[in-house]
PDB file of C-alpha atoms in Angstrom:
ATOM      1  CA  MET A 106     -51.077  34.599  57.666  1.00 55.00           C
ATOM      2  CA  ARG A 107     -48.265  33.161  58.615  1.00 61.00           C
ATOM      3  CA  LYS A 108     -50.070  29.710  57.204  1.00 66.00           C
ATOM      4  CA  SER A 109     -50.166  31.176  53.703  1.00 74.00           C
ATOM      5  CA  VAL A 110     -46.766  32.240  53.774  1.00 65.00           C
ATOM      6  CA  ALA A 111     -45.886  29.290  54.603  1.00 69.00           C
ATOM      7  CA  PHE A 112     -47.641  27.644  51.995  1.00 68.00           C
ATOM      8  CA  LEU A 113     -46.230  29.880  49.851  1.00 70.00           C
ATOM      9  CA  MET A 114     -42.712  29.283  50.333  1.00 80.00           C
ATOM     10  CA  GLN A 115     -44.053  25.180  50.525  1.00 84.00           C
ATOM     11  CA  GLY A 116     -45.368  25.811  46.633  1.00 80.00           C
ATOM     12  CA  ASP A 117     -41.884  28.143  45.474  1.00 83.00           C
ATOM     13  CA  ALA A 118     -39.911  24.805  47.281  1.00 88.00           C
ATOM     14  CA  LEU A 119     -41.958  22.592  45.175  1.00 88.00           C
ATOM     15  CA  ALA A 120     -41.601  24.873  41.866  1.00 89.00           C
ATOM     16  CA  LEU A 121     -37.853  25.219  42.438  1.00 92.00           C
ATOM     17  CA  GLN A 122     -37.519  21.284  43.277  1.00 94.00           C
ATOM     18  CA  GLY A 123     -39.419  20.968  39.808  1.00 92.00           C
ATOM     19  CA  HIS A 124     -37.039  22.815  38.393  1.00 95.00           C
ATOM     20  CA  ALA A 125     -34.456  21.203  40.095  1.00 95.00           C
ATOM     21  CA  LEU A 126     -35.857  17.713  38.671  1.00 95.00           C
ATOM     22  CA  THR A 127     -35.589  19.189  35.438  1.00 95.00           C
ATOM     23  CA  LEU A 128     -32.453  20.300  35.009  1.00 96.00           C
ATOM     24  CA  TYR A 129     -31.109  17.024  36.566  1.00 96.00           C
ATOM     25  CA  GLN A 130     -32.643  14.941  33.767  1.00 97.00           C
ATOM     26  CA  ASP A 131     -31.643  17.857  30.786  1.00 96.00           C
ATOM     27  CA  ALA A 132     -28.355  17.232  32.890  1.00 97.00           C
ATOM     28  CA  LEU A 133     -28.727  13.593  32.655  1.00 96.00           C
ATOM     29  CA  ALA A 134     -30.016  13.546  28.791  1.00 97.00           C
ATOM     30  CA  LEU A 135     -26.321  16.179  27.908  1.00 97.00           C
ATOM     31  CA  GLN A 136     -24.204  13.631  29.501  1.00 97.00           C
ATOM     32  CA  GLY A 137     -25.989  10.892  26.984  1.00 96.00           C
ATOM     33  CA  HIS A 138     -25.367  12.951  24.358  1.00 97.00           C
ATOM     34  CA  ALA A 139     -21.858  13.661  25.151  1.00 98.00           C
ATOM     35  CA  LEU A 140     -21.122   9.791  25.542  1.00 97.00           C
ATOM     36  CA  THR A 141     -22.849   8.866  22.272  1.00 97.00           C
ATOM     37  CA  LEU A 142     -20.248  12.035  21.080  1.00 98.00           C
ATOM     38  CA  TYR A 143     -17.342  10.132  22.620  1.00 98.00           C
ATOM     39  CA  ARG A 144     -18.078   6.550  21.132  1.00 97.00           C
ATOM     40  CA  ASP A 145     -19.072   8.249  17.841  1.00 98.00           C
ATOM     41  CA  ALA A 146     -15.290  10.038  17.797  1.00 98.00           C
ATOM     42  CA  LEU A 147     -13.825   6.364  19.211  1.00 98.00           C
ATOM     43  CA  ALA A 148     -15.429   4.984  16.119  1.00 98.00           C
ATOM     44  CA  LEU A 149     -13.458   7.543  13.758  1.00 98.00           C
ATOM     45  CA  GLN A 150     -10.260   7.353  15.204  1.00 98.00           C
ATOM     46  CA  ARG A 151     -10.942   3.356  14.993  1.00 98.00           C
ATOM     47  CA  ASP A 152     -11.014   4.049  11.165  1.00 98.00           C
ATOM     48  CA  ALA A 153      -9.005   6.430  11.091  1.00 98.00           C
ATOM     49  CA  LEU A 154      -6.419   3.837  12.246  1.00 98.00           C
ATOM     50  CA  THR A 155      -7.700   0.588   9.974  1.00 98.00           C
ATOM     51  CA  LEU A 156      -7.089   3.779   7.213  1.00 98.00           C
ATOM     52  CA  TYR A 157      -3.549   4.385   8.170  1.00 98.00           C
ATOM     53  CA  TRP A 158      -2.686   0.144   8.524  1.00 98.00           C
ATOM     54  CA  ASP A 159      -3.923  -0.222   5.218  1.00 98.00           C
ATOM     55  CA  ALA A 160      -2.432   2.606   3.338  1.00 98.00           C
ATOM     56  CA  LEU A 161       0.900   1.366   5.191  1.00 98.00           C
ATOM     57  CA  ALA A 162      -0.243  -2.389   3.548  1.00 98.00           C
ATOM     58  CA  LEU A 163      -0.303  -0.586   0.581  1.00 98.00           C
ATOM     59  CA  GLN A 164       3.230   1.372   0.167  1.00 98.00           C
ATOM     60  CA  ARG A 165       4.570  -2.066   1.142  1.00 98.00           C
ATOM     61  CA  ASP A 166       3.314  -3.627  -1.476  1.00 98.00           C
ATOM     62  CA  ALA A 167       4.197  -0.820  -3.806  1.00 98.00           C
ATOM     63  CA  LEU A 168       7.784  -1.761  -2.542  1.00 98.00           C
ATOM     64  CA  THR A 169       7.399  -5.301  -3.045  1.00 98.00           C
ATOM     65  CA  LEU A 170       6.656  -5.032  -6.586  1.00 98.00           C
ATOM     66  CA  TYR A 171       8.983  -2.256  -7.023  1.00 97.00           C
ATOM     67  CA  TRP A 172      11.356  -4.593  -5.973  1.00 98.00           C
ATOM     68  CA  ASP A 173      10.364  -6.968  -8.291  1.00 97.00           C
ATOM     69  CA  ALA A 174      10.804  -5.054 -10.713  1.00 97.00           C
ATOM     70  CA  LEU A 175      14.313  -4.128 -10.192  1.00 97.00           C
ATOM     71  CA  ALA A 176      15.001  -7.615 -10.062  1.00 96.00           C
ATOM     72  CA  LEU A 177      12.979  -8.675 -13.525  1.00 96.00           C
ATOM     73  CA  GLN A 178      14.839  -5.457 -15.449  1.00 96.00           C
ATOM     74  CA  ARG A 179      18.560  -7.277 -13.705  1.00 95.00           C
ATOM     75  CA  ASP A 180      17.402 -10.476 -15.178  1.00 94.00           C
ATOM     76  CA  ALA A 181      16.069  -9.196 -18.413  1.00 95.00           C
ATOM     77  CA  LEU A 182      20.156  -7.069 -18.533  1.00 93.00           C
ATOM     78  CA  ALA A 183      21.233 -10.203 -17.820  1.00 93.00           C
ATOM     79  CA  LEU A 184      19.473 -12.210 -20.710  1.00 92.00           C
ATOM     80  CA  GLN A 185      20.783  -9.304 -22.682  1.00 92.00           C
ATOM     81  CA  GLY A 186      23.960  -9.914 -21.851  1.00 88.00           C
ATOM     82  CA  ILE A 187      23.996 -13.492 -22.320  1.00 88.00           C
ATOM     83  CA  ALA A 188      21.886 -12.850 -25.783  1.00 86.00           C
ATOM     84  CA  LYS A 189      24.737 -10.568 -27.441  1.00 86.00           C
ATOM     85  CA  PHE A 190      27.381 -13.216 -26.117  1.00 83.00           C
ATOM     86  CA  ASN A 191      25.692 -15.869 -28.102  1.00 80.00           C
ATOM     87  CA  SER A 192      25.290 -13.622 -30.903  1.00 81.00           C
ATOM     88  CA  LEU A 193      29.548 -12.889 -30.605  1.00 78.00           C
ATOM     89  CA  GLN A 194      29.671 -16.503 -30.854  1.00 80.00           C
ATOM     90  CA  ILE A 195      27.490 -17.179 -33.957  1.00 75.00           C
ATOM     91  CA  ASN A 196      29.198 -14.661 -35.616  1.00 74.00           C
ATOM     92  CA  GLU A 197      32.401 -16.492 -34.984  1.00 75.00           C
ATOM     93  CA  MET A 198      31.305 -20.029 -35.636  1.00 75.00           C
ATOM     94  CA  LEU A 199      30.033 -18.295 -38.712  1.00 71.00           C
ATOM     95  CA  TYR A 200      33.069 -16.495 -39.636  1.00 70.00           C
ATOM     96  CA  LEU A 201      35.319 -19.340 -39.025  1.00 69.00           C
ATOM     97  CA  GLY A 202      32.642 -21.526 -41.088  1.00 70.00           C
ATOM     98  CA  CYS A 203      33.079 -19.310 -44.134  1.00 71.00           C
ATOM     99  CA  CYS A 204      36.688 -19.482 -43.928  1.00 70.00           C
ATOM    100  CA  PHE A 205      36.668 -22.998 -44.011  1.00 65.00           C
ATOM    101  CA  ASN A 206      34.458 -23.410 -46.441  1.00 69.00           C
ATOM    102  CA  LEU A 207      36.899 -20.872 -48.676  1.00 63.00           C
ATOM    103  CA  SER A 208      40.033 -23.172 -47.817  1.00 70.00           C
ATOM    104  CA  ILE A 209      38.378 -26.253 -48.800  1.00 69.00           C
ATOM    105  CA  ARG A 210      37.529 -24.395 -52.260  1.00 70.00           C
ATOM    106  CA  ILE A 211      40.768 -23.136 -52.560  1.00 69.00           C
ATOM    107  CA  CYS A 212      42.524 -26.560 -51.379  1.00 69.00           C
ATOM    108  CA  THR A 213      39.905 -28.540 -53.913  1.00 72.00           C
ATOM    109  CA  THR A 214      40.597 -25.858 -56.609  1.00 70.00           C
ATOM    110  CA  LYS A 215      44.490 -26.242 -56.197  1.00 65.00           C
ATOM    111  CA  ILE A 216      43.752 -29.892 -56.399  1.00 68.00           C
ATOM    112  CA  GLN A 217      41.804 -29.508 -59.475  1.00 71.00           C
ATOM    113  CA  GLU A 218      44.438 -27.146 -61.184  1.00 69.00           C
ATOM    114  CA  SER A 219      47.248 -29.331 -60.406  1.00 70.00           C
ATOM    115  CA  LYS A 220      45.786 -32.669 -61.909  1.00 64.00           C
TER     116      LYS A 220
END
């Protein structure tokens, strides 16, 4: 009977060893899944950082375009001022030309009247 109890205990020990081996294999599989999830999380983090850097680059480009627009607006205002100044000069020249023509007509009329 002792042999049969020892044989049963040996069978139970082998069964427990088999269960332990199964648990160990499951633990290794779970560790593999955890490593896969960790690698995927790192890839997502890398993608998020890439998107962040892209957003910063777009923001920099937007600021550059804004500064360019301000420079163009400044140039347009300067050109508008130059055009206004030129318009005033042209008006002054036209006025002086009209006065000159008028004074010539007056002089020629006076000369003709005096003849």
